[in-house]
């Protein structure tokens, strides 16, 4: 089986981390399945390379290919200021309706962490990606639009508002919330995970965030889920093997994931909460620059490195390719190519344990030796070859 995967190397360090990652993905598939399973890689243009080659940051041909695709992977993209896009990434997510941003957070053996038990963190965040304050409905303080909207709020709805305020709108729909929560619940059930937590600030924002919580519990009553889940506070406790559903207010969740990380496994969150908790948890395992991610629509799974283009490192062979490589591992897992995924995880553990790592990690790991992005990729390849 040959799987077509569209790829965008990206800007800044993107091409370097991609060049180090792709051979490892190919080698793991070859080692695990011989000629039985492999990738048919097809490059798409986006970002600075697209601008240089065809005068556009996001050519229509790229969007057209992605609209029909099932799998894609990308490095980071920079958005040059004043070129017509707020952000290429946000544009891609909205145009392709990539409504679920999924970030697994797990400690990578050997990486330095600011907490005492980073290995107790094993969670997957499902963040809604298209609604909430990220919808882009925002008006500048003092502008005509803001004044018009504020006047409407004051005169028609009786709201107490400062007429000089900047205003943003927070749309959150039942449909948008439910499709994200269904996806999180399916993931938890498929992987036999113990708990699904709805993260919200519904005590204050009763209709938007409170709606997210209520719609979450409604989803759990649907035929697909009801027999397999139970509300955490149910008495007497139900039979083992069912998925526990609970909800936690956003600020309390930040405390709880630090103090009792073992209580949480899958977290479903609206856009802004999900953004915050994803980065906080990634930092908790020491891996803000190492964390993998995927954005999904109902058709396309678009895997991506979660860091930016790191312009200061670009072209210096000093970037860490782990985030993009682990995004590729998620793709292998998504395809069910579990042997190849496991092989890369073991190779990464072995390279970390041997203590020759990229400069970002070497600076924090006592006794570790520093190596370049390309050489780090070669060390991984050697381990894949040895362990496969
Ligand atoms: P950044 O993630 O590029 O850099 C933050 C810090 O992390 C820097 O010190 C950088 O050197 C370090 N770093 C990041 N990735 C690394 C890696 N793989 N290995 C070693 N060190 C690494 O974030 P920043 O500086 O805020 O953004 C730079 C550019 O990236 C901007 O144009 C931004 O728009 C874009 N960006 C793109 C994203 C995407 O395509 N998904 C996500 C975030 C930012």
Coordinates of C-alpha atoms and ligand atoms in Angstrom, one line a residue:
X1 CA 0.0 0.0 0.0
X2 CA 1.3 3.4 -1.0
X3 CA -0.2 6.3 0.9
X4 CA -0.2 9.7 -0.8
X5 CA 0.9 12.5 1.6
X6 CA 1.1 16.1 0.6
X7 CA 3.9 18.0 2.3
X8 CA 4.9 21.6 2.8
X9 CA 8.5 21.9 4.1
X10 CA 7.7 25.5 5.4
X11 CA 9.8 28.6 6.0
X12 CA 12.8 29.3 8.3
X13 CA 14.0 26.1 9.9
X14 CA 11.1 24.2 8.1
X15 CA 13.1 22.7 5.2
X16 CA 15.9 21.6 7.6
X17 CA 13.6 19.8 10.1
X18 CA 11.7 18.3 7.2
X19 CA 14.9 17.0 5.5
X20 CA 15.9 15.4 8.8
X21 CA 12.4 13.8 9.4
X22 CA 11.3 12.5 6.1
X23 CA 14.0 9.8 5.7
X24 CA 13.3 8.5 9.2
X25 CA 9.6 8.1 8.4
X26 CA 10.5 6.3 5.1
X27 CA 13.0 4.1 6.9
X28 CA 10.6 3.1 9.7
X29 CA 8.0 2.1 7.1
X30 CA 10.5 0.1 5.1
X31 CA 11.9 -1.6 8.1
X32 CA 8.5 -2.5 9.5
X33 CA 6.7 -3.5 6.2
X34 CA 9.3 -4.0 3.5
X35 CA 7.7 -2.8 0.3
X36 CA 4.2 -3.5 1.7
X37 CA 3.6 0.0 3.0
X38 CA 5.2 3.2 1.9
X39 CA 4.6 6.9 1.3
X40 CA 4.1 8.7 -2.0
X41 CA 5.2 12.2 -1.0
X42 CA 4.0 15.2 -3.0
X43 CA 5.2 18.7 -2.4
X44 CA 2.8 21.7 -2.3
X45 CA 3.9 25.3 -2.4
X46 CA 3.1 27.7 0.5
X47 CA 4.8 30.5 2.3
X48 CA 8.0 32.2 1.1
X49 CA 8.8 29.5 -1.4
X50 CA 5.4 29.9 -3.0
X51 CA 5.8 33.7 -3.0
X52 CA 9.1 33.4 -4.8
X53 CA 8.0 30.8 -7.3
X54 CA 4.5 32.0 -8.2
X55 CA 4.0 35.3 -6.5
X56 CA 1.4 34.1 -3.9
X57 CA 1.8 32.9 -0.3
X58 CA -1.0 30.4 -0.6
X59 CA -1.6 29.4 -4.3
X60 CA -5.0 28.2 -5.3
X61 CA -3.4 24.9 -6.6
X62 CA -2.2 24.2 -3.1
X63 CA -5.6 24.7 -1.6
X64 CA -7.2 22.7 -4.4
X65 CA -4.9 19.7 -3.7
X66 CA -5.6 20.0 0.1
X67 CA -9.3 20.1 -0.4
X68 CA -9.2 16.7 -2.0
X69 CA -6.5 15.2 0.3
X70 CA -6.7 12.8 3.2
X71 CA -3.1 13.3 4.6
X72 CA -0.8 16.2 4.7
X73 CA 2.2 17.3 6.8
X74 CA 3.8 20.7 7.1
X75 CA 6.7 22.6 8.7
X76 CA 6.1 26.1 10.2
X77 CA 5.1 28.9 7.9
X78 CA 5.8 32.6 8.5
X79 CA 3.3 35.2 7.6
X80 CA 5.1 38.3 6.2
X81 CA 3.4 41.4 7.7
X82 CA 1.0 43.2 5.4
X83 CA 0.7 40.6 2.6
X84 CA -3.1 40.1 2.9
X85 CA -3.3 37.2 5.4
X86 CA -3.7 37.5 9.1
X87 CA -1.9 34.2 9.4
X88 CA -1.4 31.5 6.8
X89 CA -2.0 28.9 9.4
X90 CA -5.3 30.4 10.5
X91 CA -6.3 30.8 6.8
X92 CA -5.5 27.1 6.1
X93 CA -7.5 26.0 9.2
X94 CA -10.5 28.1 8.2
X95 CA -10.5 27.4 4.5
X96 CA -10.1 23.7 5.0
X97 CA -12.5 23.5 8.0
X98 CA -9.8 21.9 10.1
X99 CA -11.9 22.2 13.2
X100 CA -10.1 19.9 15.6
X101 CA -6.6 20.7 16.8
X102 CA -5.2 17.6 18.5
X103 CA -2.1 17.7 20.6
X104 CA -0.9 14.6 22.5
X105 CA 1.3 15.6 25.5
X106 CA 3.6 13.0 26.9
X107 CA 7.1 13.2 28.4
X108 CA 9.9 12.2 26.1
X109 CA 12.4 10.2 28.2
X110 CA 15.5 12.2 29.0
X111 CA 14.2 15.6 28.2
X112 CA 14.5 18.2 31.0
X113 CA 11.2 19.3 32.6
X114 CA 10.3 22.0 35.2
X115 CA 8.1 19.6 37.2
X116 CA 9.0 16.6 39.5
X117 CA 6.9 14.0 37.7
X118 CA 6.7 14.8 34.0
X119 CA 6.1 11.1 33.3
X120 CA 2.7 11.4 35.0
X121 CA 1.5 13.6 32.2
X122 CA -0.1 11.5 29.4
X123 CA -2.9 13.5 27.9
X124 CA -4.5 14.4 24.5
X125 CA -5.9 17.9 24.0
X126 CA -8.8 18.3 21.5
X127 CA -9.0 22.1 20.8
X128 CA -11.9 23.6 18.8
X129 CA -10.1 25.4 16.0
X130 CA -12.6 27.5 14.1
X131 CA -14.9 29.5 16.5
X132 CA -14.6 31.4 19.7
X133 CA -12.6 34.7 19.9
X134 CA -10.4 33.4 17.1
X135 CA -13.2 33.8 14.6
X136 CA -11.6 37.2 13.7
X137 CA -14.7 39.4 14.5
X138 CA -12.8 42.1 16.3
X139 CA -12.9 45.9 16.1
X140 CA -10.4 48.6 17.0
X141 CA -11.1 51.0 19.9
X142 CA -12.6 54.2 18.7
X143 CA -13.2 52.9 15.1
X144 CA -16.6 53.3 13.4
X145 CA -17.4 49.6 13.5
X146 CA -16.7 49.4 17.2
X147 CA -18.8 52.4 18.0
X148 CA -21.7 51.1 15.9
X149 CA -21.6 47.8 17.6
X150 CA -21.3 49.3 21.0
X151 CA -24.2 51.7 20.3
X152 CA -26.3 48.7 19.3
X153 CA -25.4 46.8 22.5
X154 CA -26.1 49.9 24.6
X155 CA -29.3 51.1 22.8
X156 CA -30.9 47.9 21.7
X157 CA -29.8 45.4 24.3
X158 CA -29.3 47.6 27.3
X159 CA -25.7 46.5 27.9
X160 CA -23.4 48.7 30.0
X161 CA -20.5 49.4 27.7
X162 CA -17.7 51.9 27.4
X163 CA -18.1 53.5 24.0
X164 CA -14.3 53.8 23.6
X165 CA -13.7 50.1 24.1
X166 CA -12.2 47.7 21.5
X167 CA -14.7 44.9 20.9
X168 CA -14.3 41.2 20.0
X169 CA -17.1 38.7 19.4
X170 CA -17.0 35.2 20.8
X171 CA -19.3 32.9 18.6
X172 CA -19.6 29.3 19.8
X173 CA -22.1 27.1 18.2
X174 CA -23.8 23.8 19.2
X175 CA -22.7 22.2 15.9
X176 CA -19.1 23.4 16.2
X177 CA -18.8 22.3 19.9
X178 CA -20.5 19.0 19.4
X179 CA -18.4 17.8 16.4
X180 CA -15.2 18.5 18.4
X181 CA -16.5 16.8 21.5
X182 CA -17.7 13.7 19.5
X183 CA -14.2 13.5 18.0
X184 CA -12.6 13.6 21.5
X185 CA -15.0 11.0 22.8
X186 CA -14.4 8.6 19.9
X187 CA -10.6 8.9 20.4
X188 CA -11.0 8.2 24.1
X189 CA -13.1 5.1 23.5
X190 CA -11.0 3.8 20.6
X191 CA -7.9 4.0 22.7
X192 CA -9.6 2.7 25.9
X193 CA -8.6 5.9 27.8
X194 CA -10.2 6.3 31.2
X195 CA -11.5 9.9 31.2
X196 CA -12.8 12.8 29.0
X197 CA -12.7 16.2 30.6
X198 CA -14.7 19.2 29.2
X199 CA -12.7 22.3 29.9
X200 CA -14.8 25.5 30.1
X201 CA -15.3 28.9 31.8
X202 CA -19.1 28.4 32.0
X203 CA -19.4 29.9 35.4
X204 CA -18.7 33.3 33.9
X205 CA -19.6 32.9 30.2
X206 CA -22.8 31.0 30.7
X207 CA -24.0 30.8 27.1
X208 CA -20.7 30.3 25.2
X209 CA -18.5 28.3 27.5
X210 CA -21.5 27.1 29.5
X211 CA -23.0 26.0 26.2
X212 CA -19.9 24.0 25.4
X213 CA -20.3 22.2 28.7
X214 CA -24.0 21.5 28.2
X215 CA -23.6 20.4 24.6
X216 CA -20.8 18.1 25.8
X217 CA -23.1 16.3 28.2
X218 CA -25.8 16.1 25.4
X219 CA -23.3 14.4 23.1
X220 CA -22.7 11.8 25.8
X221 CA -26.4 10.9 25.8
X222 CA -26.3 10.1 22.1
X223 CA -26.7 6.4 21.1
X224 CA -23.0 6.2 19.9
X225 CA -21.7 7.1 23.4
X226 CA -24.4 6.6 26.1
X227 CA -23.7 2.8 26.7
X228 CA -20.0 3.4 27.1
X229 CA -19.7 6.4 29.3
X230 CA -20.6 7.6 32.7
X231 CA -20.6 10.9 34.6
X232 CA -17.7 10.9 37.0
X233 CA -19.9 11.7 40.0
X234 CA -22.4 8.8 39.3
X235 CA -23.2 6.7 42.4
X236 CA -22.8 3.8 42.7
X237 CA -19.7 3.6 40.5
X238 CA -20.3 1.9 37.1
X239 CA -18.5 -1.2 35.8
X240 CA -14.8 -0.8 34.9
X241 CA -13.9 -0.1 31.3
X242 CA -16.3 2.7 30.8
X243 CA -15.2 6.2 29.9
X244 CA -15.6 8.7 32.8
X245 CA -17.0 12.1 31.7
X246 CA -16.4 15.2 33.8
X247 CA -16.1 18.9 33.4
X248 CA -13.6 21.3 35.0
X249 CA -13.5 25.1 35.0
X250 CA -10.6 26.4 33.1
X251 CA -8.6 28.0 35.9
X252 CA -9.1 25.0 38.2
X253 CA -7.9 22.8 35.4
X254 CA -4.5 24.6 35.2
X255 CA -4.0 23.8 38.9
X256 CA -5.2 20.2 38.6
X257 CA -3.1 19.2 35.7
X258 CA 0.0 20.3 37.7
X259 CA -1.1 18.8 41.0
X260 CA -2.9 15.6 39.9
X261 CA -1.9 15.0 36.3
X262 CA -2.8 11.3 36.5
X263 CA -6.5 12.2 36.8
X264 CA -6.7 13.5 33.2
X265 CA -6.4 11.7 29.8
X266 CA -8.5 13.4 27.1
X267 CA -9.4 17.1 27.4
X268 CA -11.9 18.8 25.0
X269 CA -11.7 22.5 25.0
X270 CA -13.0 25.6 23.2
X271 CA -10.4 27.5 21.0
X272 CA -8.8 29.9 23.5
X273 CA -8.8 27.6 26.5
X274 CA -7.4 24.9 24.3
X275 CA -4.6 27.2 23.1
X276 CA -3.5 28.0 26.6
X277 CA -3.7 24.5 28.1
X278 CA -1.9 22.9 25.1
X279 CA 1.2 25.1 25.6
X280 CA 1.1 24.9 29.4
X281 CA 1.0 21.1 29.3
X282 CA 3.7 21.0 26.6
X283 CA 5.9 23.1 28.9
X284 CA 5.1 20.8 31.8
X285 CA 6.8 18.0 30.0
X286 CA 9.6 20.3 28.9
X287 CA 8.7 20.1 25.3
X288 CA 7.2 23.3 23.9
X289 CA 9.5 22.9 20.9
X290 CA 9.1 19.1 20.7
X291 CA 5.4 18.7 20.8
X292 CA 3.6 17.2 17.8
X293 CA 0.2 18.2 16.5
X294 CA -2.5 17.6 13.9
X295 CA -5.4 19.6 12.6
X296 CA -8.3 17.7 11.3
X297 CA -11.5 18.2 9.2
X298 CA -13.8 15.4 8.6
X299 CA -11.7 14.5 5.5
X300 CA -8.2 15.8 6.0
X301 CA -5.6 15.1 8.7
X302 CA -3.0 17.8 8.5
X303 CA 0.0 17.1 10.7
X304 CA 2.3 19.9 11.7
X305 CA 5.2 20.9 13.9
X306 CA 3.9 23.1 16.7
X307 CA 6.8 25.5 16.8
X308 CA 7.4 28.5 14.5
X309 CA 10.0 29.2 11.9
X310 CA 12.7 30.1 14.4
X311 CA 14.3 32.7 12.0
X312 CA 17.3 33.1 14.2
X313 CA 18.2 29.4 13.7
X314 CA 17.3 29.1 10.0
X315 CA 20.2 27.9 7.8
X316 CA 22.5 27.1 10.7
X317 CA 21.8 23.4 11.0
X318 CA 20.9 23.9 14.6
X319 CA 17.1 23.2 14.7
X320 CA 15.6 20.3 16.5
X321 CA 13.5 18.2 14.1
X322 CA 11.6 16.2 16.9
X323 CA 8.3 18.1 16.7
X324 CA 7.9 17.5 13.0
X325 CA 9.1 13.9 13.3
X326 CA 6.7 13.2 16.1
X327 CA 3.9 14.7 14.0
X328 CA 4.9 12.2 11.4
X329 CA 4.7 9.5 14.1
X330 CA 1.1 10.6 14.8
X331 CA 0.4 10.2 11.1
X332 CA 1.7 6.6 11.3
X333 CA -0.5 6.0 14.3
X334 CA -3.5 7.6 12.5
X335 CA -2.9 5.2 9.6
X336 CA -2.6 2.3 12.0
X337 CA 1.0 1.7 11.0
X338 CA 1.8 1.1 14.7
X339 CA 5.0 -0.9 14.2
X340 CA 6.6 1.9 12.3
X341 CA 5.4 4.5 14.9
X342 CA 6.7 2.4 17.8
X343 CA 10.1 1.9 16.0
X344 CA 10.6 5.7 15.7
X345 CA 9.6 6.3 19.3
X346 CA 12.1 3.6 20.5
X347 CA 14.8 5.1 18.2
X348 CA 14.2 8.6 19.7
X349 CA 14.4 7.2 23.2
X350 CA 17.7 5.5 22.3
X351 CA 19.2 8.7 20.8
X352 CA 18.1 10.7 23.9
X353 CA 19.5 8.1 26.2
X354 CA 22.9 8.2 24.3
X355 CA 23.0 11.9 25.1
X356 CA 23.9 13.4 21.7
X357 CA 21.2 16.0 20.9
X358 CA 20.5 19.3 19.2
X359 CA 21.8 22.5 20.9
X360 CA 18.4 23.5 22.4
X361 CA 18.3 20.2 24.4
X362 CA 22.1 20.0 25.0
X363 CA 21.9 23.3 26.7
X364 CA 19.5 21.9 29.3
X365 CA 20.8 18.3 29.7
X366 CA 23.9 18.0 31.9
X367 CA 26.5 15.9 30.2
X368 CA 24.8 15.9 26.8
X369 CA 26.8 16.5 23.6
X370 CA 25.5 18.9 21.0
X371 CA 25.0 18.0 17.3
X372 CA 23.4 19.5 14.2
X373 CA 19.9 18.9 12.9
X374 CA 21.2 16.8 10.0
X375 CA 23.5 14.7 12.2
X376 CA 20.7 14.2 14.7
X377 CA 18.5 12.9 11.9
X378 CA 21.3 10.5 10.9
X379 CA 21.6 9.2 14.5
X380 CA 17.8 8.5 14.4
X381 CA 18.2 6.7 11.1
X382 CA 20.9 4.5 12.5
X383 CA 18.8 3.6 15.5
X384 CA 15.8 2.8 13.3
X385 CA 18.1 0.5 11.3
X386 CA 19.5 -1.1 14.5
X387 CA 16.2 -1.6 16.3
X388 CA 13.9 -2.5 13.3
Ligands
LIG1 P1 9.3 30.0 17.2 O1 8.6 28.7 17.6 O2 9.7 30.1 15.8 O3 10.5 30.3 18.2 C1 10.4 30.4 19.6 C2 11.7 30.0 20.3 O4 11.9 28.6 20.2 C3 13.0 30.5 19.6 O5 14.0 30.8 20.6 C4 13.4 29.4 18.6 O6 14.8 29.5 18.3 C5 13.1 28.2 19.4 N1 12.7 27.1 18.6 C6 11.5 26.9 17.9 N2 11.6 25.8 17.2 C7 12.7 25.2 17.4 C8 13.4 24.0 17.0 N3 12.7 23.1 16.2 N4 14.6 23.7 17.4 C9 15.2 24.5 18.3 N5 14.7 25.7 18.7 C10 13.5 26.0 18.3 O7 8.2 31.2 17.6 P2 8.2 32.7 17.2 O8 9.6 33.3 17.3 O9 7.2 33.3 18.0 O10 7.7 32.8 15.6 C11 8.6 32.9 14.5 C12 7.8 32.8 13.2 O11 7.1 31.5 13.2 C13 6.7 33.9 13.1 O12 6.7 34.3 11.7 C14 5.4 33.1 13.4 O13 4.3 33.6 12.7 C15 5.7 31.7 12.9 N6 5.0 30.7 13.5 C16 4.5 29.7 12.7 C17 3.8 28.6 13.3 C18 3.3 27.5 12.4 O14 3.5 27.6 11.2 N7 2.5 26.6 12.9 C19 3.6 28.5 14.7 C20 4.2 29.6 15.5 C21 4.9 30.6 14.9

